[in-house]
Coordinates of C-alpha atoms and ligand atoms in Angstrom, one line a residue:
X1140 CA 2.5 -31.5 -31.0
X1141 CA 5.5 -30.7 -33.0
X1142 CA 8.7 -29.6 -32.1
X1143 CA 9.5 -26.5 -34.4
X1144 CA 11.1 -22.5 -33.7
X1145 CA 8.7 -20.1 -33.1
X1146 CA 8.5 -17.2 -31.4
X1147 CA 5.2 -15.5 -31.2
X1148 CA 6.5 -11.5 -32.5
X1149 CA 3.1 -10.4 -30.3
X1150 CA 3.6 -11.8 -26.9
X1151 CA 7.3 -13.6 -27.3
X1152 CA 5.9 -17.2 -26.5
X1153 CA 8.0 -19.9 -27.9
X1154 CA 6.2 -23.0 -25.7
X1155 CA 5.1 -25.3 -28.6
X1156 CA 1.8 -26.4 -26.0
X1157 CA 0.8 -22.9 -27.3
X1158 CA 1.4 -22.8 -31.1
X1159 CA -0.8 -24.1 -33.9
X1160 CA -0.5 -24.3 -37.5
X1161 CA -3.6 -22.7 -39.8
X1162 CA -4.0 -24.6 -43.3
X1163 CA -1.1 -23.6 -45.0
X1164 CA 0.8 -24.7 -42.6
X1165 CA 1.8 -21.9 -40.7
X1166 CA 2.8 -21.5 -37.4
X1167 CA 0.4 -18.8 -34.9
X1168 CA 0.6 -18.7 -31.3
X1169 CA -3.0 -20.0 -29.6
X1170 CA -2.3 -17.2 -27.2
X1171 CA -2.6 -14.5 -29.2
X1172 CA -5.5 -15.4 -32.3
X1173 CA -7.3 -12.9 -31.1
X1174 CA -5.1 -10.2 -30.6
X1175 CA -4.6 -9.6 -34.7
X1176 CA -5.7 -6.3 -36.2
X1177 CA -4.2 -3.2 -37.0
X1178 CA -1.6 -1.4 -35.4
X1179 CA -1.4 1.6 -34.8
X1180 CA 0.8 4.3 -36.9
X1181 CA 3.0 6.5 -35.4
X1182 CA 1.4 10.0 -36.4
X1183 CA 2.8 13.1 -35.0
X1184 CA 0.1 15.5 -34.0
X1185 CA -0.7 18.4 -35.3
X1186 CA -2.1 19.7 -32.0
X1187 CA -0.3 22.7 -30.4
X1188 CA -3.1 23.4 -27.6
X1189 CA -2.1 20.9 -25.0
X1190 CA -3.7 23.0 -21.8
X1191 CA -4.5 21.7 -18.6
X1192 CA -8.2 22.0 -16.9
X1193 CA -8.5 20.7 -13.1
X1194 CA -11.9 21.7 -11.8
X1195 CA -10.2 20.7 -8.0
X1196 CA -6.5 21.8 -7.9
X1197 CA -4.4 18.8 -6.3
X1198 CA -3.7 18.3 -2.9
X1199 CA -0.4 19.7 -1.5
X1200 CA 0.6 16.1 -1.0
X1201 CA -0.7 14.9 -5.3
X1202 CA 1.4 18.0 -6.1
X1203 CA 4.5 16.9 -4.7
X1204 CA 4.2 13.1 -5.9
X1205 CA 3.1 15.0 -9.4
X1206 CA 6.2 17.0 -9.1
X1207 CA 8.6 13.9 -8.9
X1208 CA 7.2 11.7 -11.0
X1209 CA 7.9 14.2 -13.9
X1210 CA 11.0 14.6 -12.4
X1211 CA 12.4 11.3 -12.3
X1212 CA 10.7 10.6 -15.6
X1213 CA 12.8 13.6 -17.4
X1214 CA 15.7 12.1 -15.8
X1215 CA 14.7 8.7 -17.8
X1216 CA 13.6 7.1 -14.7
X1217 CA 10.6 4.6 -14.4
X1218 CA 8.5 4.7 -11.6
X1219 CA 5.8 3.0 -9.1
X1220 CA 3.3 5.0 -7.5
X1221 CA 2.1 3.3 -4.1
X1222 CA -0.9 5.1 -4.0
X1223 CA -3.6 4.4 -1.0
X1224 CA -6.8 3.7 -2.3
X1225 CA -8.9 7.2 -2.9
X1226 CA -5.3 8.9 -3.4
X1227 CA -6.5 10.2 -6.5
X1228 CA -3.9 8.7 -8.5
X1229 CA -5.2 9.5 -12.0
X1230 CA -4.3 12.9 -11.1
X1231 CA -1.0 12.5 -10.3
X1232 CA 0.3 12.0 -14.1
X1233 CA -1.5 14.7 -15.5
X1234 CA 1.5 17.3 -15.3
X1235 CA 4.0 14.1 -16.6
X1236 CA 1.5 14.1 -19.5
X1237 CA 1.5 17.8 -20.6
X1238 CA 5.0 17.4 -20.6
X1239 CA 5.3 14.9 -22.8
X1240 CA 2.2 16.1 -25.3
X1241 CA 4.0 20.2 -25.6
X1242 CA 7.0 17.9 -26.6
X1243 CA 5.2 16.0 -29.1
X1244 CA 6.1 12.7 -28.0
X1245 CA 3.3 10.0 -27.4
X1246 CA 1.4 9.1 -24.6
X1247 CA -0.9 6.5 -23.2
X1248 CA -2.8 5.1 -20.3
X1249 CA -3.5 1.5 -19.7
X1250 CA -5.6 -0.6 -17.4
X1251 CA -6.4 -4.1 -17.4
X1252 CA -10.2 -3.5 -17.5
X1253 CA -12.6 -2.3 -19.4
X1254 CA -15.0 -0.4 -17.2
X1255 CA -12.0 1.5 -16.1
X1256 CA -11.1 2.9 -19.5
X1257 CA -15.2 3.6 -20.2
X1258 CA -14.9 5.6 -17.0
X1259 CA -11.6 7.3 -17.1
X1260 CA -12.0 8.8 -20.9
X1261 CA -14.6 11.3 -19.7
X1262 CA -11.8 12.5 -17.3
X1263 CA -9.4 12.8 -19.1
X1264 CA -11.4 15.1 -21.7
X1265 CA -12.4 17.1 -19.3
X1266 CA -8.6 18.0 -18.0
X1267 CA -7.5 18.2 -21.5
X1268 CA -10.2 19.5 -23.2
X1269 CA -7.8 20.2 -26.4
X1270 CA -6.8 17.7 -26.9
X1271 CA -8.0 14.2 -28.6
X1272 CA -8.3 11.7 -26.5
X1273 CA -9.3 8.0 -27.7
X1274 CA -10.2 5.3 -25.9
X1275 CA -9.5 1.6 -27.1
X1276 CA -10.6 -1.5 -25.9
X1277 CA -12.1 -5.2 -27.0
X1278 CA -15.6 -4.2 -28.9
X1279 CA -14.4 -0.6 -29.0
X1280 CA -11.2 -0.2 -31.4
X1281 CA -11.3 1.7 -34.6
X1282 CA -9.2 4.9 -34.2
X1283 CA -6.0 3.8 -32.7
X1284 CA -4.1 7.2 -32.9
X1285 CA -4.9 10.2 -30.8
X1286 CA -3.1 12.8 -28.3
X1287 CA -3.9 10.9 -25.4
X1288 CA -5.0 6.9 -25.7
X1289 CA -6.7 5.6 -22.8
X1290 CA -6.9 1.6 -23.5
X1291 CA -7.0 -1.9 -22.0
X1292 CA -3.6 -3.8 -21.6
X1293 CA -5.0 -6.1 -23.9
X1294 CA -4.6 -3.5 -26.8
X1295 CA -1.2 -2.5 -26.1
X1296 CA -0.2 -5.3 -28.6
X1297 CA -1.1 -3.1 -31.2
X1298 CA 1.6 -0.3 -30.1
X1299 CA 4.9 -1.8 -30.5
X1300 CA 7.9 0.4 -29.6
X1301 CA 5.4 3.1 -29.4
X1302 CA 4.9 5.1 -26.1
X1303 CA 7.3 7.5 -24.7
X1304 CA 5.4 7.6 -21.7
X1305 CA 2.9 4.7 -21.0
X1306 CA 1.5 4.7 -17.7
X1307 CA -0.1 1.1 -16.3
X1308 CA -2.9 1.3 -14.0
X1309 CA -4.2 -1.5 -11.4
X1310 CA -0.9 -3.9 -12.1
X1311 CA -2.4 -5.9 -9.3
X1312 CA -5.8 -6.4 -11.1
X1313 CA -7.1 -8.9 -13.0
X1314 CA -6.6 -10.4 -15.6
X1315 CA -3.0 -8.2 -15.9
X1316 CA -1.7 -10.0 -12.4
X1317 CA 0.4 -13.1 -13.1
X1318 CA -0.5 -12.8 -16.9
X1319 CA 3.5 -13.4 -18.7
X1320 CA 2.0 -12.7 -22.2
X1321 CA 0.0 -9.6 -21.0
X1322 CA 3.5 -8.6 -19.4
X1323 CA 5.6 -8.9 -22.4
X1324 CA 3.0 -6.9 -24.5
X1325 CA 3.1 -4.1 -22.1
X1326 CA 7.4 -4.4 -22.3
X1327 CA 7.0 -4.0 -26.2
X1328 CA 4.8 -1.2 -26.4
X1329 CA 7.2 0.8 -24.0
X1330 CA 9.5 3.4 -26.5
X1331 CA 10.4 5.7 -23.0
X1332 CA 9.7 5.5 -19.8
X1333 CA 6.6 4.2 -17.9
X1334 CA 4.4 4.6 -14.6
X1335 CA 2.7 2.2 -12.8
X1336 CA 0.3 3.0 -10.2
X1337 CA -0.9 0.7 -7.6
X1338 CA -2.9 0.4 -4.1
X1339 CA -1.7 -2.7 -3.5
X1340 CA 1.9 -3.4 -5.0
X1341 CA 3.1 -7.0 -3.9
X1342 CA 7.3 -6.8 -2.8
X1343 CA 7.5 -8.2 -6.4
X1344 CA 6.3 -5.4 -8.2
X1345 CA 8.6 -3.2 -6.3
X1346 CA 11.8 -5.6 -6.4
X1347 CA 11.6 -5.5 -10.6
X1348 CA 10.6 -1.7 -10.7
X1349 CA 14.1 -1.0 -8.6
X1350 CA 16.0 -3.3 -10.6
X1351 CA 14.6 -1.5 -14.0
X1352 CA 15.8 1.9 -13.3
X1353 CA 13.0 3.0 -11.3
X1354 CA 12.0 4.4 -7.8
X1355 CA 9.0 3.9 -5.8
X1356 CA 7.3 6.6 -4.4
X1357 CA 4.5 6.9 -1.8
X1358 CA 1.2 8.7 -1.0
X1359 CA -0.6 7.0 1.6
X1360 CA -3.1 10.5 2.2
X1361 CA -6.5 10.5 0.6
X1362 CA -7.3 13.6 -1.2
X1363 CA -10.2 14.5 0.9
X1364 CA -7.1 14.4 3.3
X1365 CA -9.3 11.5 6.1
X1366 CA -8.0 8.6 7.3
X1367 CA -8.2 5.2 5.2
X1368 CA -11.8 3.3 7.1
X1369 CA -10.3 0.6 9.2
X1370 CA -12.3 -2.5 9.0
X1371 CA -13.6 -4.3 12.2
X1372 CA -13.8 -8.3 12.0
X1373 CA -16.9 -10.0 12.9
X1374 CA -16.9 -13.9 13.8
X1375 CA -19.6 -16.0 13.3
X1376 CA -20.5 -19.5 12.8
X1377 CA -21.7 -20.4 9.3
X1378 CA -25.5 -19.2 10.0
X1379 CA -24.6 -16.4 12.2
X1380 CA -23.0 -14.7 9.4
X1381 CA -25.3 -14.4 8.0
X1382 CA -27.9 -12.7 10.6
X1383 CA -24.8 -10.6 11.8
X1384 CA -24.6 -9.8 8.1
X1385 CA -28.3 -8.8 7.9
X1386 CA -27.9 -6.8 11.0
X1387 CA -25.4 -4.6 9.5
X1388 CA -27.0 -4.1 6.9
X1389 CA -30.2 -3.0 8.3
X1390 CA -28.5 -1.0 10.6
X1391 CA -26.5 1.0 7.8
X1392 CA -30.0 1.7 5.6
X1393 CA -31.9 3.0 8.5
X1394 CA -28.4 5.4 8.9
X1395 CA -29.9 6.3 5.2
X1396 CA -26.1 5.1 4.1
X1397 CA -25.8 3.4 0.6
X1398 CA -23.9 -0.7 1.0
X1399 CA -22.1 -2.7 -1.1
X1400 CA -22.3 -6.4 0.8
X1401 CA -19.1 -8.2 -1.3
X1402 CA -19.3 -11.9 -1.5
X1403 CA -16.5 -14.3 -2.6
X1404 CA -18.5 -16.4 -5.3
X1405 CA -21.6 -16.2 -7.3
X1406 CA -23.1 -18.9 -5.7
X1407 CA -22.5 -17.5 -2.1
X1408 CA -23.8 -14.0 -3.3
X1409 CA -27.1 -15.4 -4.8
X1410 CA -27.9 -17.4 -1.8
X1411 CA -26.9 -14.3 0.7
X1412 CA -29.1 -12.3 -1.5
X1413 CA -32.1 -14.6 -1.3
X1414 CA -31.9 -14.3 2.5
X1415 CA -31.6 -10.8 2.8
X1416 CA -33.9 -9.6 0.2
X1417 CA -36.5 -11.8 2.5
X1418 CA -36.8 -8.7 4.9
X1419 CA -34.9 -5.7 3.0
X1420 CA -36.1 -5.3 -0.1
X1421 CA -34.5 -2.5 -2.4
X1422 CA -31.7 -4.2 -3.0
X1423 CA -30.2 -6.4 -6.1
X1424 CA -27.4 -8.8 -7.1
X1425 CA -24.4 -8.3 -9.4
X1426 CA -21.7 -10.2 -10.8
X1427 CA -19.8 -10.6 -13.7
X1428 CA -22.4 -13.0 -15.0
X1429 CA -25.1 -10.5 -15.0
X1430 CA -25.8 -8.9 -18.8
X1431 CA -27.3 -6.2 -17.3
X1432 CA -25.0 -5.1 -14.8
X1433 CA -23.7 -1.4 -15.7
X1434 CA -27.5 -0.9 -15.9
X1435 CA -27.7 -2.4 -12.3
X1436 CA -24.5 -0.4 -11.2
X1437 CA -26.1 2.7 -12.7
X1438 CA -29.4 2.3 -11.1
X1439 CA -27.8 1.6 -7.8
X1440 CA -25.7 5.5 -8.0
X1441 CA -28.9 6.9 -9.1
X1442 CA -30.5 5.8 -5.6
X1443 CA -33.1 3.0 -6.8
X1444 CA -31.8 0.4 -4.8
X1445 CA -29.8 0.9 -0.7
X1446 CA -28.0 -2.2 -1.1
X1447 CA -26.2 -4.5 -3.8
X1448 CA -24.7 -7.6 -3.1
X1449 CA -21.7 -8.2 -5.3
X1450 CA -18.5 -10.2 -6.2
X1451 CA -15.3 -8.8 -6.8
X1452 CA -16.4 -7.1 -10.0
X1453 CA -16.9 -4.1 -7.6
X1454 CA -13.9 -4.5 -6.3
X1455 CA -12.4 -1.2 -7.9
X1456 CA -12.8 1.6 -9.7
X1457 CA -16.1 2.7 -8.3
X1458 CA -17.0 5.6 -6.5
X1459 CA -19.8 6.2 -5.1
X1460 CA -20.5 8.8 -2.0
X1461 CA -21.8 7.5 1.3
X1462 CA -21.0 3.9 1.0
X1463 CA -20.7 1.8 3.5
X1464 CA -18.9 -2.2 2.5
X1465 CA -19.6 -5.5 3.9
X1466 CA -17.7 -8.4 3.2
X1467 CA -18.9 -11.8 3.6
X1468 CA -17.1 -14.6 4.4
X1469 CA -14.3 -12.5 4.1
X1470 CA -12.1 -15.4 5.5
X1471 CA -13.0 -17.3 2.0
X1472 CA -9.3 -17.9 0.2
X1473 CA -10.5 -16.2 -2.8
X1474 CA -9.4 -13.2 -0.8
X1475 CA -6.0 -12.0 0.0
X1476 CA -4.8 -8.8 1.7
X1477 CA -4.9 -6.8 -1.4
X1478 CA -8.0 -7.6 -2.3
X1479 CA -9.2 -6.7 0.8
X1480 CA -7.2 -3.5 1.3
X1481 CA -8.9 -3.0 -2.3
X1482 CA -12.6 -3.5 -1.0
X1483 CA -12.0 -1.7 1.8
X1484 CA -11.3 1.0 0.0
X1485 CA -14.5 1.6 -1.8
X1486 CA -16.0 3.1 1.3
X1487 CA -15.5 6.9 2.7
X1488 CA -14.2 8.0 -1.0
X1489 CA -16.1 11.4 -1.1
X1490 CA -15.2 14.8 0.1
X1491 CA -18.8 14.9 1.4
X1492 CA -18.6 11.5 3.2
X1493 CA -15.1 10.8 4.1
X1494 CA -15.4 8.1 7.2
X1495 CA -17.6 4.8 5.9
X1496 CA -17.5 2.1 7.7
X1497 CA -16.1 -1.7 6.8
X1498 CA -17.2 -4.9 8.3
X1499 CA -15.2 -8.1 7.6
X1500 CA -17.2 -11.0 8.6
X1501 CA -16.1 -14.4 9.1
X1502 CA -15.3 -18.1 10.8
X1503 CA -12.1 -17.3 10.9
X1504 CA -10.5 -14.1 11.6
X1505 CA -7.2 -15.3 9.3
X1506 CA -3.5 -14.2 7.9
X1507 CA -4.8 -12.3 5.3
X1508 CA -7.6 -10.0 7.0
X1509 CA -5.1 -9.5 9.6
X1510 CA -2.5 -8.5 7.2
X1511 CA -4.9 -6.2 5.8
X1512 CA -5.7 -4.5 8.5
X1513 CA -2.1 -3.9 9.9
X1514 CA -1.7 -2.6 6.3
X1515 CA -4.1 0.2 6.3
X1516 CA -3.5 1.0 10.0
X1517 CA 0.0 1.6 8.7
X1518 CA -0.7 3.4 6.3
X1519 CA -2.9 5.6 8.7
X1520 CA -0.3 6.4 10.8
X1521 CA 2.7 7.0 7.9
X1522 CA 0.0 10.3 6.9
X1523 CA -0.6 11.1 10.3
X1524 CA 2.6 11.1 12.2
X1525 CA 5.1 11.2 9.2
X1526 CA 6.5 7.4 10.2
X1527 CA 8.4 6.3 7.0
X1528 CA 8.1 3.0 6.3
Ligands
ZN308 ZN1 1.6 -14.8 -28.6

């Protein structure tokens, strides 16, 4: 390793560990080889039709939070949007982003992940259907200019100084969480101000935003207006879980309910599965690993299968009506209570199905599913008797 000055102009890394030297002797930062192509070219658009299309109007509470996030950002304020989970919190910048568009100035939505950005494009075409929206993201990135770019944080590195409104999505999710260079890529591409929503902000996340001239505000209703489900614990003893986890299961399938039975590692997900697809068989098993698995995800919304067993890759971002969610071995330390609140939240999501149901089982009922639960009876009980936290 040698000891030279080098400060990678992509994600600001100076650690020599990190920086190699190509054949002509050049110094490149190891973290960032694969974030080089173009960058993007700050066009202004020629677009004058920047019209809004809701095909639900927002709730009085989405209204409000829409209302003062545009305010605080024309006052050149940054802000976090504590958002329970089924908040709709897409929603909420829409307004923010029509006022930035009619004033020409650029605009763009980020997420760490990938199946976010391939679902959220549709979306946001359909509320602006004037305007061009382009989505970027690793095998997807030719066009880099647009009205509205929907893209993975990744990506970012090709907007420097470039968004006067750049709104982060998910800062709690993988692999954005914890990730300095990912961080300082998402500092560089802010020209203005910037929104970041979360379910499940940690007191760091809302420590920096205050320090950075920004305010935190917070919707803990669902759209649909229902309570958050609360998930019930169930102990068991290594084999037990899994019988108590069968038993749930069948008794959610004969209800006719859809389940998502989340499992802390492949391993313990392929061997749950073998057991339970011994005596209920429409099910299947999906993880990160699997090549197929937006064809398995698919298949499961179009009603082929009752059940999936899963990891965390289902996690977030899904929707899908009358689900109910097990957790297994939801004492494992690969959880914590957001990842948990996060799970949880998958269930009851639709208007026409408001009130899943959770099960948490376990060994050990621990810190963190404790935590979690407090959480979302908290929450609960800010939207139904006004408490402020
Ligand atoms: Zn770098």
């Amino acid at each position: 390793m040698r000891n030279i000055s080098f400060t990678c102009p992509i994600c600001g890394n100076s650690d020599n560990k990190y920086i190699g030297f190509d054949i002509k002797n050049k110094p490149y930062c190891r973290l960032c080889c694969r974030l080089s192509g173009s960058k993007a070219s700050y066009k202004v658009s020629n677009n004058v039709d920047y019209s809004l299309h809701l095909d639900y109007p927002l709730s009085e509470k989405q209204q409000e939070i829409a209302n003062q996030i545009k305010s605080h950002l024309i006052e050149k304020h940054n802000v976090l949007v504590h958002a329970v989970t089924g908040a709709g919190k897409t929603e909420l910048i829409y307004e923010s982003f029509k006022y930035y568009l009619s004033k020409n100035l650029k605009v763009g939505f980020a997420t760490p992940r990938k199946d976010v950005v391939i679902d959220l494009t549709p979306r946001f075409k359909d509320a602006f259907p004037k305007c061009n929206v382009v989505s970027i993201y690793g095998d997807h990135s030719s066009v880099f200019e647009g009205d509205i770019l929907v893209l993975t944080t990744h990506q970012l590195y090709r907007y420097n100084n470039y968004f006067d409104l750049i709104v982060l999505d998910e800062i709690d999710a993988f692999p954005y969480k914890g990730n300095k260079q990912l961080e300082t890529i998402f500092r560089k591409c802010i020209k203005g101000n910037y929104v970041l929503l979360s379910a499940t902000p940690s007191s760091s996340d809302i420590k920096k935003i205050k320090e950075d001239n920004g305010v935190v505000l917070q919707l803990f209703e669902r759209y649909h207006k229902h309570d958050l489900p609360l998930p019930t614990f169930i102990k068991g003893n290594y084999y037990s879980c899994y019988l108590k986890c069968l038993k749930y299961l069948r008794h959610f399938i004969k209800e006719n309910k859809k389940v998502f039975v989340f499992t802390p590692t492949i391993d313990i997900g392929k061997s749950l599965y073998s057991f339970l697809s011994l005596f209920i068989k429409n099910g299947d098993f999906v993880s990160s690993k699997e090549e197929e698995r937006s064809l398995i995800i698919e298949r499961f919304k179009k009603g082929y299968y009752s059940y999936l067993v899963t990891t965390s890759i289902l996690e977030r971002g899904v929707t899908i009506e009358n689900l109910q969610v097990i957790v297994f071995r939801a004492d494992n330390t690969i959880y914590d209570c957001a990842s948990l609140i996060q799970i949880a939240g998958r269930a009851g999501r639709k208007i026409k199905s408001p009130n899943g149901q959770v099960i948490f089982i376990g060994e050990i009922y621990n810190d963190e599913i404790k935590k979690a639960i407090t959480e979302i009876k908290k929450y609960n009980e800010v939207k139904n008797n006004g408490k402020v936290l």
